[in-house]
Coordinates of C-alpha atoms and ligand atoms in Angstrom, one line a residue:
M1 CA 0.0 0.2 0.0
R2 CA 2.7 2.4 1.0
E3 CA 4.5 1.6 -2.3
N4 CA 1.4 2.2 -4.2
I5 CA 1.1 5.8 -2.7
S6 CA 4.7 6.5 -3.4
E7 CA 4.5 5.3 -7.0
T8 CA 1.3 7.2 -7.6
W9 CA 3.0 10.2 -6.1
L10 CA 6.1 9.5 -8.4
V11 CA 3.9 9.2 -11.3
M12 CA 2.2 12.5 -10.7
I13 CA 5.4 14.3 -10.1
T14 CA 7.0 12.8 -13.2
V15 CA 4.1 13.6 -15.3
I16 CA 4.0 17.0 -14.1
L17 CA 7.6 17.4 -14.6
A18 CA 7.6 15.8 -18.1
T19 CA 4.8 18.0 -19.1
A20 CA 6.6 21.1 -17.9
I21 CA 9.7 20.1 -19.7
F22 CA 7.7 19.4 -22.7
A23 CA 5.9 22.8 -22.6
K24 CA 9.3 24.4 -22.0
V25 CA 10.8 22.9 -25.0
I26 CA 7.9 24.1 -27.1
Q27 CA 7.9 27.5 -25.6
V28 CA 11.6 27.8 -26.0
L29 CA 11.4 26.6 -29.6
L30 CA 8.5 28.8 -30.6
R31 CA 9.6 32.0 -29.1
K32 CA 13.0 31.6 -30.3
E33 CA 14.2 32.0 -26.8
Y34 CA 17.0 29.5 -27.5
R35 CA 19.0 32.7 -28.5
S36 CA 19.2 33.5 -24.8
K37 CA 21.6 31.2 -23.5
S38 CA 21.2 31.9 -19.9
R39 CA 17.8 30.6 -19.8
L40 CA 18.9 27.1 -20.5
P41 CA 19.5 24.8 -17.6
P42 CA 22.7 23.2 -17.5
G43 CA 23.2 19.6 -18.9
R44 CA 25.6 17.5 -20.9
R45 CA 25.7 17.7 -24.6
G46 CA 22.7 15.4 -25.2
L47 CA 20.3 17.1 -22.8
P48 CA 20.8 20.8 -22.6
L49 CA 17.0 21.6 -22.3
I50 CA 16.4 18.8 -19.6
G51 CA 19.6 19.0 -17.7
D52 CA 19.2 18.5 -14.1
S53 CA 15.6 17.4 -14.1
I54 CA 17.1 14.2 -15.4
N55 CA 19.4 13.8 -12.4
W56 CA 16.6 14.4 -10.1
Y57 CA 14.6 11.7 -12.0
N58 CA 17.4 9.4 -11.7
A59 CA 17.8 9.9 -8.1
V60 CA 14.1 9.3 -7.4
A61 CA 13.7 6.5 -9.8
S62 CA 17.0 4.5 -9.5
S63 CA 16.3 2.4 -6.5
H64 CA 12.9 1.2 -7.7
P65 CA 12.2 2.1 -11.3
P66 CA 8.5 1.8 -11.5
Q67 CA 7.4 0.6 -14.9
F68 CA 4.5 2.5 -15.6
V69 CA 6.5 5.7 -15.0
E70 CA 8.7 4.7 -17.5
K71 CA 5.8 4.1 -19.7
M72 CA 4.1 7.4 -19.0
V73 CA 7.3 9.2 -19.8
Q74 CA 8.0 7.1 -23.0
S75 CA 4.4 8.2 -24.3
L76 CA 5.1 11.7 -23.4
F77 CA 8.3 11.5 -25.3
G78 CA 6.4 9.9 -27.9
K79 CA 4.7 13.4 -28.2
W80 CA 8.1 14.9 -28.7
A81 CA 8.6 12.8 -31.7
V82 CA 5.0 13.7 -32.9
V83 CA 5.8 17.5 -32.4
S84 CA 9.0 17.0 -34.4
A85 CA 7.2 15.7 -37.2
D86 CA 4.7 18.6 -37.2
P87 CA 4.8 20.5 -40.3
I88 CA 4.7 23.8 -38.7
F89 CA 7.5 22.9 -36.3
N90 CA 9.5 21.5 -39.3
R91 CA 8.9 24.7 -41.2
F92 CA 10.2 26.7 -38.2
V93 CA 13.2 24.4 -38.0
M94 CA 14.0 24.7 -41.6
Q95 CA 13.7 28.5 -41.4
N96 CA 16.2 28.4 -38.6
E97 CA 18.6 26.1 -40.3
N98 CA 22.1 26.6 -38.5
K99 CA 20.6 29.1 -36.1
L100 CA 18.4 26.6 -33.9
F101 CA 20.1 25.8 -30.8
K102 CA 23.2 27.5 -32.0
S103 CA 25.5 28.0 -29.0
S104 CA 23.0 26.5 -26.7
Y105 CA 25.4 24.9 -24.4
P106 CA 25.5 26.5 -21.1
K107 CA 28.8 27.9 -20.0
S108 CA 29.3 25.3 -17.3
F109 CA 29.0 22.4 -19.8
R110 CA 31.5 24.3 -22.2
D111 CA 33.9 24.8 -19.3
L112 CA 33.8 21.0 -18.8
V113 CA 34.3 19.7 -22.1
G114 CA 36.3 22.5 -23.2
K115 CA 36.0 25.6 -25.4
D116 CA 38.0 24.1 -28.2
G117 CA 36.1 20.9 -28.7
V118 CA 34.4 19.9 -31.8
I119 CA 31.1 19.5 -30.2
T120 CA 30.7 23.1 -28.8
V121 CA 32.5 25.1 -31.5
Q122 CA 30.7 26.5 -34.6
G123 CA 31.8 27.6 -38.2
E124 CA 35.2 27.6 -39.5
Q125 CA 36.6 26.1 -36.4
Q126 CA 34.1 23.2 -36.2
R127 CA 34.9 22.5 -39.9
K128 CA 38.6 22.3 -39.2
L129 CA 38.2 20.1 -36.2
H130 CA 35.6 17.9 -37.7
G131 CA 38.1 17.5 -40.6
I132 CA 40.8 16.3 -38.3
A133 CA 38.5 14.0 -36.4
S134 CA 37.2 12.4 -39.7
N135 CA 40.8 11.9 -40.8
M136 CA 41.9 10.5 -37.7
M137 CA 39.3 7.9 -37.8
R138 CA 38.5 7.2 -41.4
L139 CA 38.2 3.7 -42.7
E140 CA 41.7 3.2 -44.2
K141 CA 43.1 3.9 -40.9
L142 CA 41.2 1.4 -39.0
K143 CA 43.0 -1.5 -40.4
F144 CA 46.4 -0.3 -39.2
H145 CA 45.7 1.6 -36.1
F146 CA 42.7 0.3 -34.6
M147 CA 42.0 -3.4 -35.5
N148 CA 44.5 -5.2 -33.1
D149 CA 44.0 -2.7 -30.2
I150 CA 40.3 -3.1 -30.2
Q151 CA 40.7 -7.0 -30.0
K152 CA 43.0 -6.6 -27.2
V153 CA 40.6 -4.6 -25.2
M154 CA 37.9 -7.2 -26.0
L155 CA 40.0 -9.9 -24.6
Q156 CA 41.0 -7.9 -21.4
T157 CA 37.3 -6.9 -20.8
L158 CA 35.3 -9.9 -22.1
S159 CA 37.2 -13.1 -21.8
N160 CA 37.4 -13.6 -17.8
F161 CA 33.8 -14.3 -16.9
N162 CA 33.2 -17.5 -15.0
N163 CA 31.0 -20.4 -16.2
N164 CA 27.5 -19.5 -14.8
Q165 CA 28.3 -16.0 -13.9
V166 CA 25.4 -13.6 -13.8
I167 CA 26.2 -10.1 -15.3
L168 CA 24.4 -7.0 -16.1
L169 CA 25.5 -6.7 -19.7
Q170 CA 24.7 -3.1 -19.8
D171 CA 27.5 -2.5 -17.2
V172 CA 29.7 -4.8 -19.1
C173 CA 29.2 -2.7 -22.3
R174 CA 30.0 0.4 -20.4
K175 CA 33.3 -0.9 -19.4
V176 CA 34.1 -2.3 -22.9
A177 CA 33.2 1.1 -24.4
I178 CA 35.0 3.3 -22.0
N179 CA 38.1 1.1 -22.1
L180 CA 38.1 1.1 -25.9
M181 CA 37.9 4.9 -25.9
V182 CA 40.7 5.5 -23.4
N183 CA 42.9 2.9 -25.3
Q184 CA 42.3 4.2 -28.7
L185 CA 42.4 7.9 -28.0
L186 CA 45.2 8.1 -25.6
G187 CA 47.2 5.0 -26.6
V188 CA 47.4 3.6 -23.2
S189 CA 47.0 -0.4 -23.0
S190 CA 48.2 -1.6 -19.6
E191 CA 45.1 -2.4 -17.5
S192 CA 46.2 -0.2 -14.5
Q193 CA 46.7 2.7 -16.7
I194 CA 43.4 2.2 -18.5
N195 CA 41.5 1.8 -15.1
E196 CA 43.0 5.3 -13.7
M197 CA 42.0 7.1 -16.7
V198 CA 38.6 5.4 -16.7
Q199 CA 38.0 6.6 -13.1
L200 CA 39.0 10.0 -14.0
F201 CA 36.7 10.2 -16.9
S202 CA 33.8 8.8 -14.9
D203 CA 34.2 11.7 -12.4
F204 CA 34.3 13.9 -15.2
V205 CA 31.2 12.8 -16.8
D206 CA 29.2 12.6 -13.6
G207 CA 30.1 16.4 -13.3
C208 CA 28.8 17.1 -16.8
L209 CA 25.4 15.8 -15.5
S210 CA 25.3 17.9 -12.4
I211 CA 24.5 21.2 -11.1
P212 CA 27.4 23.6 -11.7
I213 CA 28.5 24.3 -8.1
N214 CA 32.4 24.4 -8.2
I215 CA 32.8 23.8 -4.4
Q216 CA 34.5 20.8 -2.7
G217 CA 32.3 18.1 -2.3
F218 CA 30.0 18.6 -5.4
A219 CA 30.2 16.5 -8.5
Y220 CA 31.0 19.5 -10.6
H221 CA 33.9 20.3 -8.6
T222 CA 35.2 16.7 -8.7
A223 CA 34.7 16.8 -12.5
M224 CA 36.7 20.0 -12.9
K225 CA 39.5 18.4 -11.0
A226 CA 39.3 15.3 -13.0
R227 CA 39.3 17.3 -16.2
E228 CA 42.6 18.9 -15.0
K229 CA 44.1 15.6 -14.2
I230 CA 43.1 14.3 -17.6
I231 CA 44.6 17.3 -19.2
G232 CA 47.8 17.0 -17.1
K233 CA 48.2 13.3 -18.5
I234 CA 47.7 14.5 -22.0
N235 CA 50.2 17.4 -21.5
K236 CA 52.8 15.0 -20.3
T237 CA 52.4 12.9 -23.3
I238 CA 52.9 16.0 -25.5
E239 CA 55.9 16.8 -23.6
V240 CA 57.4 13.3 -24.0
Y241 CA 56.6 13.5 -27.6
R242 CA 58.2 16.8 -28.1
K243 CA 61.3 15.6 -26.4
N244 CA 61.8 12.1 -27.9
G245 CA 60.0 12.6 -31.2
A246 CA 57.6 9.9 -32.6
P247 CA 57.1 7.1 -30.0
M248 CA 58.1 3.6 -31.0
V249 CA 54.7 2.1 -30.1
D250 CA 51.5 3.3 -31.7
N251 CA 50.3 6.0 -29.5
G252 CA 46.6 6.2 -30.2
V253 CA 44.7 9.1 -31.8
L254 CA 46.7 11.4 -29.5
G255 CA 50.1 10.3 -30.8
R256 CA 48.9 10.5 -34.4
L257 CA 47.4 14.0 -33.9
L258 CA 50.8 15.2 -32.8
E259 CA 52.4 13.4 -35.7
E260 CA 50.2 14.5 -38.5
E261 CA 48.3 17.5 -37.5
S262 CA 49.2 21.0 -36.2
L263 CA 46.7 21.8 -33.5
P264 CA 48.0 24.1 -30.8
D265 CA 49.0 22.2 -27.6
D266 CA 46.0 23.7 -25.6
A267 CA 43.5 22.6 -28.0
I268 CA 44.7 19.0 -28.2
A269 CA 43.3 18.1 -24.6
D270 CA 39.8 19.3 -25.5
F271 CA 39.8 17.7 -28.8
I272 CA 40.4 14.3 -27.3
I273 CA 38.0 14.8 -24.4
N274 CA 35.3 15.6 -27.0
L275 CA 35.8 12.5 -29.0
L276 CA 35.7 10.6 -25.7
F277 CA 32.5 12.3 -24.8
A278 CA 30.9 11.7 -28.3
G279 CA 31.9 8.1 -28.7
N280 CA 31.3 6.5 -25.2
E281 CA 27.7 6.2 -24.7
T282 CA 26.6 5.6 -28.2
T283 CA 29.0 2.7 -28.7
T284 CA 27.9 1.3 -25.3
K285 CA 24.3 1.3 -26.3
T286 CA 24.7 0.0 -29.8
M287 CA 26.6 -3.0 -28.4
L288 CA 24.1 -3.7 -25.7
F289 CA 21.0 -3.3 -27.9
A290 CA 22.5 -5.5 -30.7
V291 CA 22.7 -8.4 -28.0
Y292 CA 19.4 -7.6 -26.7
F293 CA 17.6 -7.9 -30.1
L294 CA 19.6 -10.9 -31.0
T295 CA 18.4 -12.6 -27.8
Q296 CA 14.8 -11.9 -28.9
C297 CA 15.3 -13.3 -32.4
P298 CA 17.1 -16.8 -32.2
R299 CA 17.1 -17.1 -36.0
A300 CA 19.2 -14.1 -36.4
M301 CA 21.4 -15.0 -33.5
K302 CA 22.1 -18.4 -35.2
Q303 CA 22.9 -16.9 -38.5
L304 CA 25.2 -14.3 -36.9
L305 CA 26.9 -17.1 -34.9
D306 CA 27.2 -19.2 -38.0
E307 CA 28.9 -16.2 -39.9
Q308 CA 31.3 -15.5 -37.0
D309 CA 32.3 -19.2 -36.6
S310 CA 32.9 -19.5 -40.3
L311 CA 35.3 -16.7 -40.6
K312 CA 38.3 -18.5 -42.0
N313 CA 41.2 -18.7 -39.7
D314 CA 43.8 -20.4 -41.6
S315 CA 46.2 -17.5 -41.6
G316 CA 47.4 -18.9 -38.2
E317 CA 47.1 -15.2 -37.1
E318 CA 45.9 -14.4 -33.6
G319 CA 42.5 -12.7 -33.7
L320 CA 40.5 -11.5 -36.7
T321 CA 42.2 -9.8 -39.7
W322 CA 40.8 -7.0 -41.9
Q323 CA 39.7 -9.6 -44.4
D324 CA 37.6 -11.2 -41.7
Y325 CA 36.0 -7.9 -40.9
K326 CA 35.1 -7.4 -44.5
A327 CA 33.5 -10.9 -44.6
M328 CA 30.7 -10.3 -42.1
P329 CA 27.7 -9.3 -44.2
F330 CA 25.0 -10.5 -41.9
T331 CA 26.8 -9.0 -38.9
Q332 CA 26.6 -5.6 -40.7
C333 CA 23.0 -6.0 -41.2
V334 CA 22.4 -6.6 -37.5
I335 CA 24.3 -3.6 -36.9
D336 CA 22.4 -1.5 -39.1
E337 CA 19.1 -2.9 -37.9
T338 CA 20.1 -2.2 -34.3
L339 CA 21.1 1.4 -35.2
R340 CA 17.7 1.8 -37.0
L341 CA 15.4 0.4 -34.2
G342 CA 17.7 1.4 -31.2
G343 CA 17.5 5.1 -31.7
I344 CA 20.7 5.4 -29.9
A345 CA 21.5 8.8 -30.8
I346 CA 18.2 10.4 -30.1
W347 CA 19.6 12.9 -27.7
L348 CA 22.5 14.0 -29.9
M349 CA 19.9 14.7 -32.6
R350 CA 18.4 17.6 -30.9
E351 CA 20.8 20.1 -32.3
A352 CA 20.6 19.1 -35.9
K353 CA 17.1 19.9 -37.1
Q354 CA 17.1 17.5 -40.1
D355 CA 18.2 14.7 -37.9
I356 CA 15.1 14.8 -35.8
Q357 CA 13.1 14.0 -38.9
Y358 CA 15.6 11.2 -39.9
Q359 CA 15.0 9.7 -36.5
A360 CA 11.4 9.7 -37.0
V361 CA 11.9 8.1 -40.6
H362 CA 13.6 5.2 -39.1
L363 CA 10.5 3.9 -37.5
D364 CA 8.0 5.1 -40.3
E365 CA 5.9 2.2 -41.7
N366 CA 5.8 4.0 -45.0
V367 CA 9.6 3.7 -45.3
Y368 CA 10.1 0.3 -43.7
N369 CA 7.8 -2.6 -43.6
A370 CA 6.9 -3.7 -40.2
A371 CA 9.1 -0.9 -39.1
L372 CA 8.9 -1.7 -35.4
S373 CA 10.4 -5.3 -35.6
F374 CA 13.9 -6.4 -35.6
N375 CA 14.4 -7.8 -39.0
P376 CA 18.2 -7.5 -40.2
W377 CA 17.4 -9.4 -43.3
R378 CA 15.5 -6.3 -44.7
W379 CA 19.0 -4.9 -45.3
M380 CA 19.8 -7.6 -47.9
E381 CA 16.7 -6.7 -49.9
P382 CA 17.7 -4.9 -53.2
E383 CA 15.1 -2.4 -52.7
N384 CA 16.7 -1.2 -49.5
E385 CA 20.2 -1.1 -51.1
E386 CA 20.0 2.6 -51.7
K387 CA 18.2 3.4 -48.6
R388 CA 21.1 1.8 -46.5
N389 CA 23.6 4.0 -47.4
W390 CA 24.2 5.7 -44.0
R391 CA 26.4 8.6 -45.2
T392 CA 23.9 10.1 -47.5
S393 CA 20.4 8.3 -47.2
P394 CA 17.7 10.7 -46.2
F395 CA 16.0 7.4 -44.8
Y396 CA 18.6 6.0 -42.7
A397 CA 20.9 8.4 -40.8
P398 CA 22.0 6.7 -37.6
F399 CA 25.2 8.9 -37.7
G400 CA 23.6 12.2 -38.5
G401 CA 24.5 14.1 -41.7
G402 CA 26.0 17.2 -43.1
A403 CA 28.7 19.2 -41.3
R404 CA 28.3 17.4 -38.1
F405 CA 28.1 13.9 -39.6
C406 CA 29.7 11.5 -37.0
P407 CA 33.4 11.3 -37.7
G408 CA 33.7 8.1 -35.6
A409 CA 31.1 6.1 -37.5
E410 CA 33.6 3.7 -39.3
L411 CA 35.3 3.1 -36.0
A412 CA 32.1 2.5 -34.1
R413 CA 31.0 -0.2 -36.5
L414 CA 34.2 -1.8 -36.3
Q415 CA 34.1 -1.8 -32.5
I416 CA 30.6 -3.3 -32.4
A417 CA 31.3 -6.1 -35.0
L418 CA 34.5 -7.1 -33.0
F419 CA 32.4 -7.0 -29.7
L420 CA 29.8 -9.2 -31.3
H421 CA 32.5 -11.6 -32.5
Y422 CA 34.3 -12.1 -29.1
F423 CA 30.9 -12.1 -27.2
V424 CA 28.9 -14.7 -29.4
T425 CA 32.0 -16.9 -30.0
T426 CA 32.9 -17.1 -26.3
Y427 CA 29.6 -17.4 -24.4
R428 CA 26.0 -18.7 -24.4
W429 CA 23.6 -16.7 -22.3
T430 CA 20.2 -17.0 -20.8
Q431 CA 18.2 -13.9 -19.8
I432 CA 17.2 -13.9 -16.1
K433 CA 15.1 -10.8 -16.0
E434 CA 12.6 -9.4 -18.4
D435 CA 13.9 -6.1 -19.7
N436 CA 12.6 -3.4 -21.9
M437 CA 14.1 -0.5 -23.7
S438 CA 13.6 3.0 -22.4
F439 CA 14.7 6.3 -24.0
F440 CA 14.6 8.2 -20.9
P441 CA 16.7 9.6 -19.5
S442 CA 18.8 8.1 -22.3
A443 CA 18.6 5.0 -24.5
R444 CA 19.1 2.0 -22.1
L445 CA 17.5 -1.2 -20.8
V446 CA 15.5 -0.6 -17.7
N447 CA 17.1 -3.7 -15.9
G448 CA 20.2 -3.4 -17.3
F449 CA 19.9 -6.7 -19.2
E450 CA 20.7 -9.3 -16.4
I451 CA 22.0 -12.6 -18.0
R452 CA 23.7 -15.7 -16.9
L453 CA 26.7 -16.7 -19.1
T454 CA 27.9 -20.1 -19.9
R455 CA 31.2 -20.5 -21.6
R456 CA 30.6 -22.0 -24.8
E457 CA 32.9 -25.0 -24.7
E458 CA 31.2 -26.0 -21.3
H459 CA 27.9 -25.5 -22.9
E460 CA 28.5 -27.6 -25.8
T461 CA 29.8 -30.5 -23.9
N462 CA 26.9 -30.6 -21.6
Ligands
LIG501 C1 27.2 3.6 -32.8 C2 27.9 4.6 -32.2 C3 27.6 6.1 -32.6 C4 26.7 6.7 -33.1 C5 25.1 6.1 -33.3 C6 26.9 8.0 -33.3 C7 26.0 9.0 -33.8 C8 26.4 10.4 -34.0 C9 25.7 11.4 -34.5 C10 24.0 11.1 -34.8 C11 26.2 12.6 -34.5 C12 25.8 13.8 -34.9 C13 25.3 14.7 -33.9 C14 24.8 16.2 -34.4 O1 24.2 16.3 -35.5 O2 24.9 17.1 -33.5 C15 27.6 12.4 -33.9 C16 28.5 13.3 -33.9 C17 29.9 13.0 -33.3 N1 30.3 11.8 -33.1 FE1 29.3 9.9 -33.1 N2 28.2 8.2 -32.9 C18 28.8 6.8 -32.6 C19 30.1 6.8 -32.2 C20 31.1 7.7 -32.2 C21 32.4 7.4 -31.8 C22 33.1 6.0 -31.4 C23 33.2 8.6 -31.9 C24 34.5 8.9 -31.6 C25 35.5 8.3 -31.1 C26 32.2 9.5 -32.3 C27 32.6 10.9 -32.4 C28 31.7 11.9 -32.7 C29 31.9 13.3 -32.9 C30 33.4 13.8 -32.3 C31 30.8 13.9 -33.0 C32 30.7 15.6 -33.2 C33 31.0 15.9 -34.7 C34 30.8 17.4 -34.8 O3 30.0 18.0 -34.1 O4 31.4 18.0 -35.8 N3 31.0 9.0 -32.4 N4 27.7 10.9 -33.6
LIG502 C1 48.5 21.9 -20.5 O1 49.1 22.6 -21.5 C2 48.5 23.6 -22.0 C3 49.1 24.3 -23.1 O2 50.6 24.2 -23.0 C4 48.5 24.7 -20.7 O3 47.9 25.9 -21.2 C5 47.7 24.2 -19.6 O4 47.9 25.0 -18.5 C6 48.3 22.7 -19.1 N1 47.3 22.2 -18.1 C7 47.9 21.3 -17.2 C8 46.8 20.9 -16.2 O5 48.9 21.0 -17.1
LIG503 C1 30.0 6.3 -20.7 O1 28.6 6.1 -21.0 C2 28.0 5.4 -19.8 C3 26.6 5.2 -20.2 O2 26.5 4.2 -21.2 C4 28.0 6.3 -18.6 O3 27.6 5.6 -17.6 C5 29.6 6.6 -18.3 O4 29.6 7.5 -17.3 C6 30.2 7.3 -19.5 N1 31.6 7.5 -19.3 C7 32.2 8.5 -20.0 C8 33.7 8.5 -19.5 O5 31.9 9.1 -20.9
LIG504 C1 42.9 -18.2 -34.9 O1 43.7 -19.3 -34.7 C2 44.8 -19.0 -33.8 C3 45.6 -20.2 -33.8 O2 45.0 -21.4 -34.2 C4 44.2 -18.7 -32.3 O3 45.0 -18.6 -31.5 C5 43.2 -17.6 -32.6 O4 42.4 -17.2 -31.3 C6 42.2 -17.6 -33.8 N1 41.4 -16.5 -33.9 C7 40.1 -16.4 -33.9 C8 39.6 -15.0 -34.2 O5 39.4 -17.3 -33.7
LIG505 C1 8.1 -4.7 -20.4 O1 7.0 -4.3 -21.3 C2 5.9 -5.1 -21.3 C3 5.0 -4.8 -22.3 O2 4.9 -3.5 -22.7 C4 5.3 -5.2 -19.8 O3 4.2 -6.0 -19.9 C5 6.3 -5.6 -18.8 O4 5.9 -5.6 -17.6 C6 7.6 -4.6 -18.9 N1 8.7 -5.3 -18.1 C7 9.5 -4.5 -17.6 C8 10.5 -5.3 -16.7 O5 9.7 -3.4 -17.5

């Protein structure tokens, strides 16, 4: 009974809050008050309008996530999508091309992610940084610079679970993604160094989501401190590089940045921090949702596993080769379908008007047959071939488009494919707790996807 009362209470607050947020969004949009930066509450890149309300929601809901609150919020956010598909809203959006939300990041957020980061800068500077980021992570570089390191991280983070161990896959994917980011951006590969950086980065991210009070004991303060330490590390790497020249070992994006580009030293740290920020959560959620969808679709699971098992391994080489990566057509379909259905980047979209439409298009019955069901085979149909071109297709744009097109897209796809390889070829799993997707406060599974792992060799001898 008490629980009922508190849940009802929670629903009421949440509905009021969500309605208020919704009304506020509309108000801000329609009155063009987005120009007035100071009116926007602080929040990370994804959530500038919602900001701290989300933290509050998290705090209230985390210990006992009531399902119907999720539902209500989801349906309220359904309206957000309806609104964004509204012709008047869209016209408004079009008319404000490149003006809408411009510079909408609160100062506190910019202080944290850095004033010289690609996410917050505009115009000429954005083009320059975006060009560098795209160059650092373009397809031709992946083979040489990322392929082996990604696999090392997969083995470090995925190979050590015991038979019958119960895990929250959401947490495991978080760990995989952040370890990948730290390893590939900074070039550190020892487990202890990665862990240290990961801790600093978590403090940092917590602060990005918190109230900007720069006083000891507040998350924002801890985050500013973490930011300083991260920059300190980056500075040290730069110093060593300037003294000794190119390092013998591959030194991540940071090392190559020093080698190939000419960014001023004080812009390098912001650049790296921005990449980390942009790549972490999106990659986490895509890996997680891929396994979630596969678990619900045994036929796709079987086909993916067959494909991964069949990758020829006669080179005698450890791990997968670039040729192996190029020979995963069905896995690529699974990744595309996960990105289509998962709505992973929904929060990144709010800045780039046309992307809001893309996102709606992903689930449009007029564009996709049975749009709401997971059907990786749809991507093999000839009529979808053109639609599938995620760099240019107006019907499928999980990585955005135009000037802000995700520079990490190819890298992300490689990471996800390799994650799937190591996960499905090492383990079998059974889902322990029912789970659902939620897009509030960000894309996730409400119960974290609790599964019991069996090592595959054990599984098959039993
Ligand atoms: C599945 C994973 C990913 C998805 C779905 C994704 C999606 C997106 C989208 C939709 C945008 C455009 C946002 C906008 O228009 O404002 C974007 C931007 C960006 N992404 Fe990704 N991303 C992913 C992974 C990554 C990774 C791994 C990195 C880098 C390590 C990365 C780096 C960036 C950066 C730096 C931007 C900002 C570009 C700019 O503002 O000029 N992303 N991403
Ligand atoms: C890092 O180096 C930049 C540029 O040389 C400098 O402005 C900054 O104060 C340094 N920061 C730290 C924490 O060492
Ligand atoms: C990475 O994303 C996860 C959510 O998937 C979040 O909990 C974590 O704090 C993020 N870490 C960093 C360093 O961005
Ligand atoms: C390929 O074969 C080698 C040696 O037989 C093995 O050590 C390695 O793990 C295999 N790689 C994959 C991806 O299965
Ligand atoms: C998931 O959603 C279904 C159908 O919408 C619902 O019946 C179920 O209770 C939900 N489960 C959880 C764990 O949220």
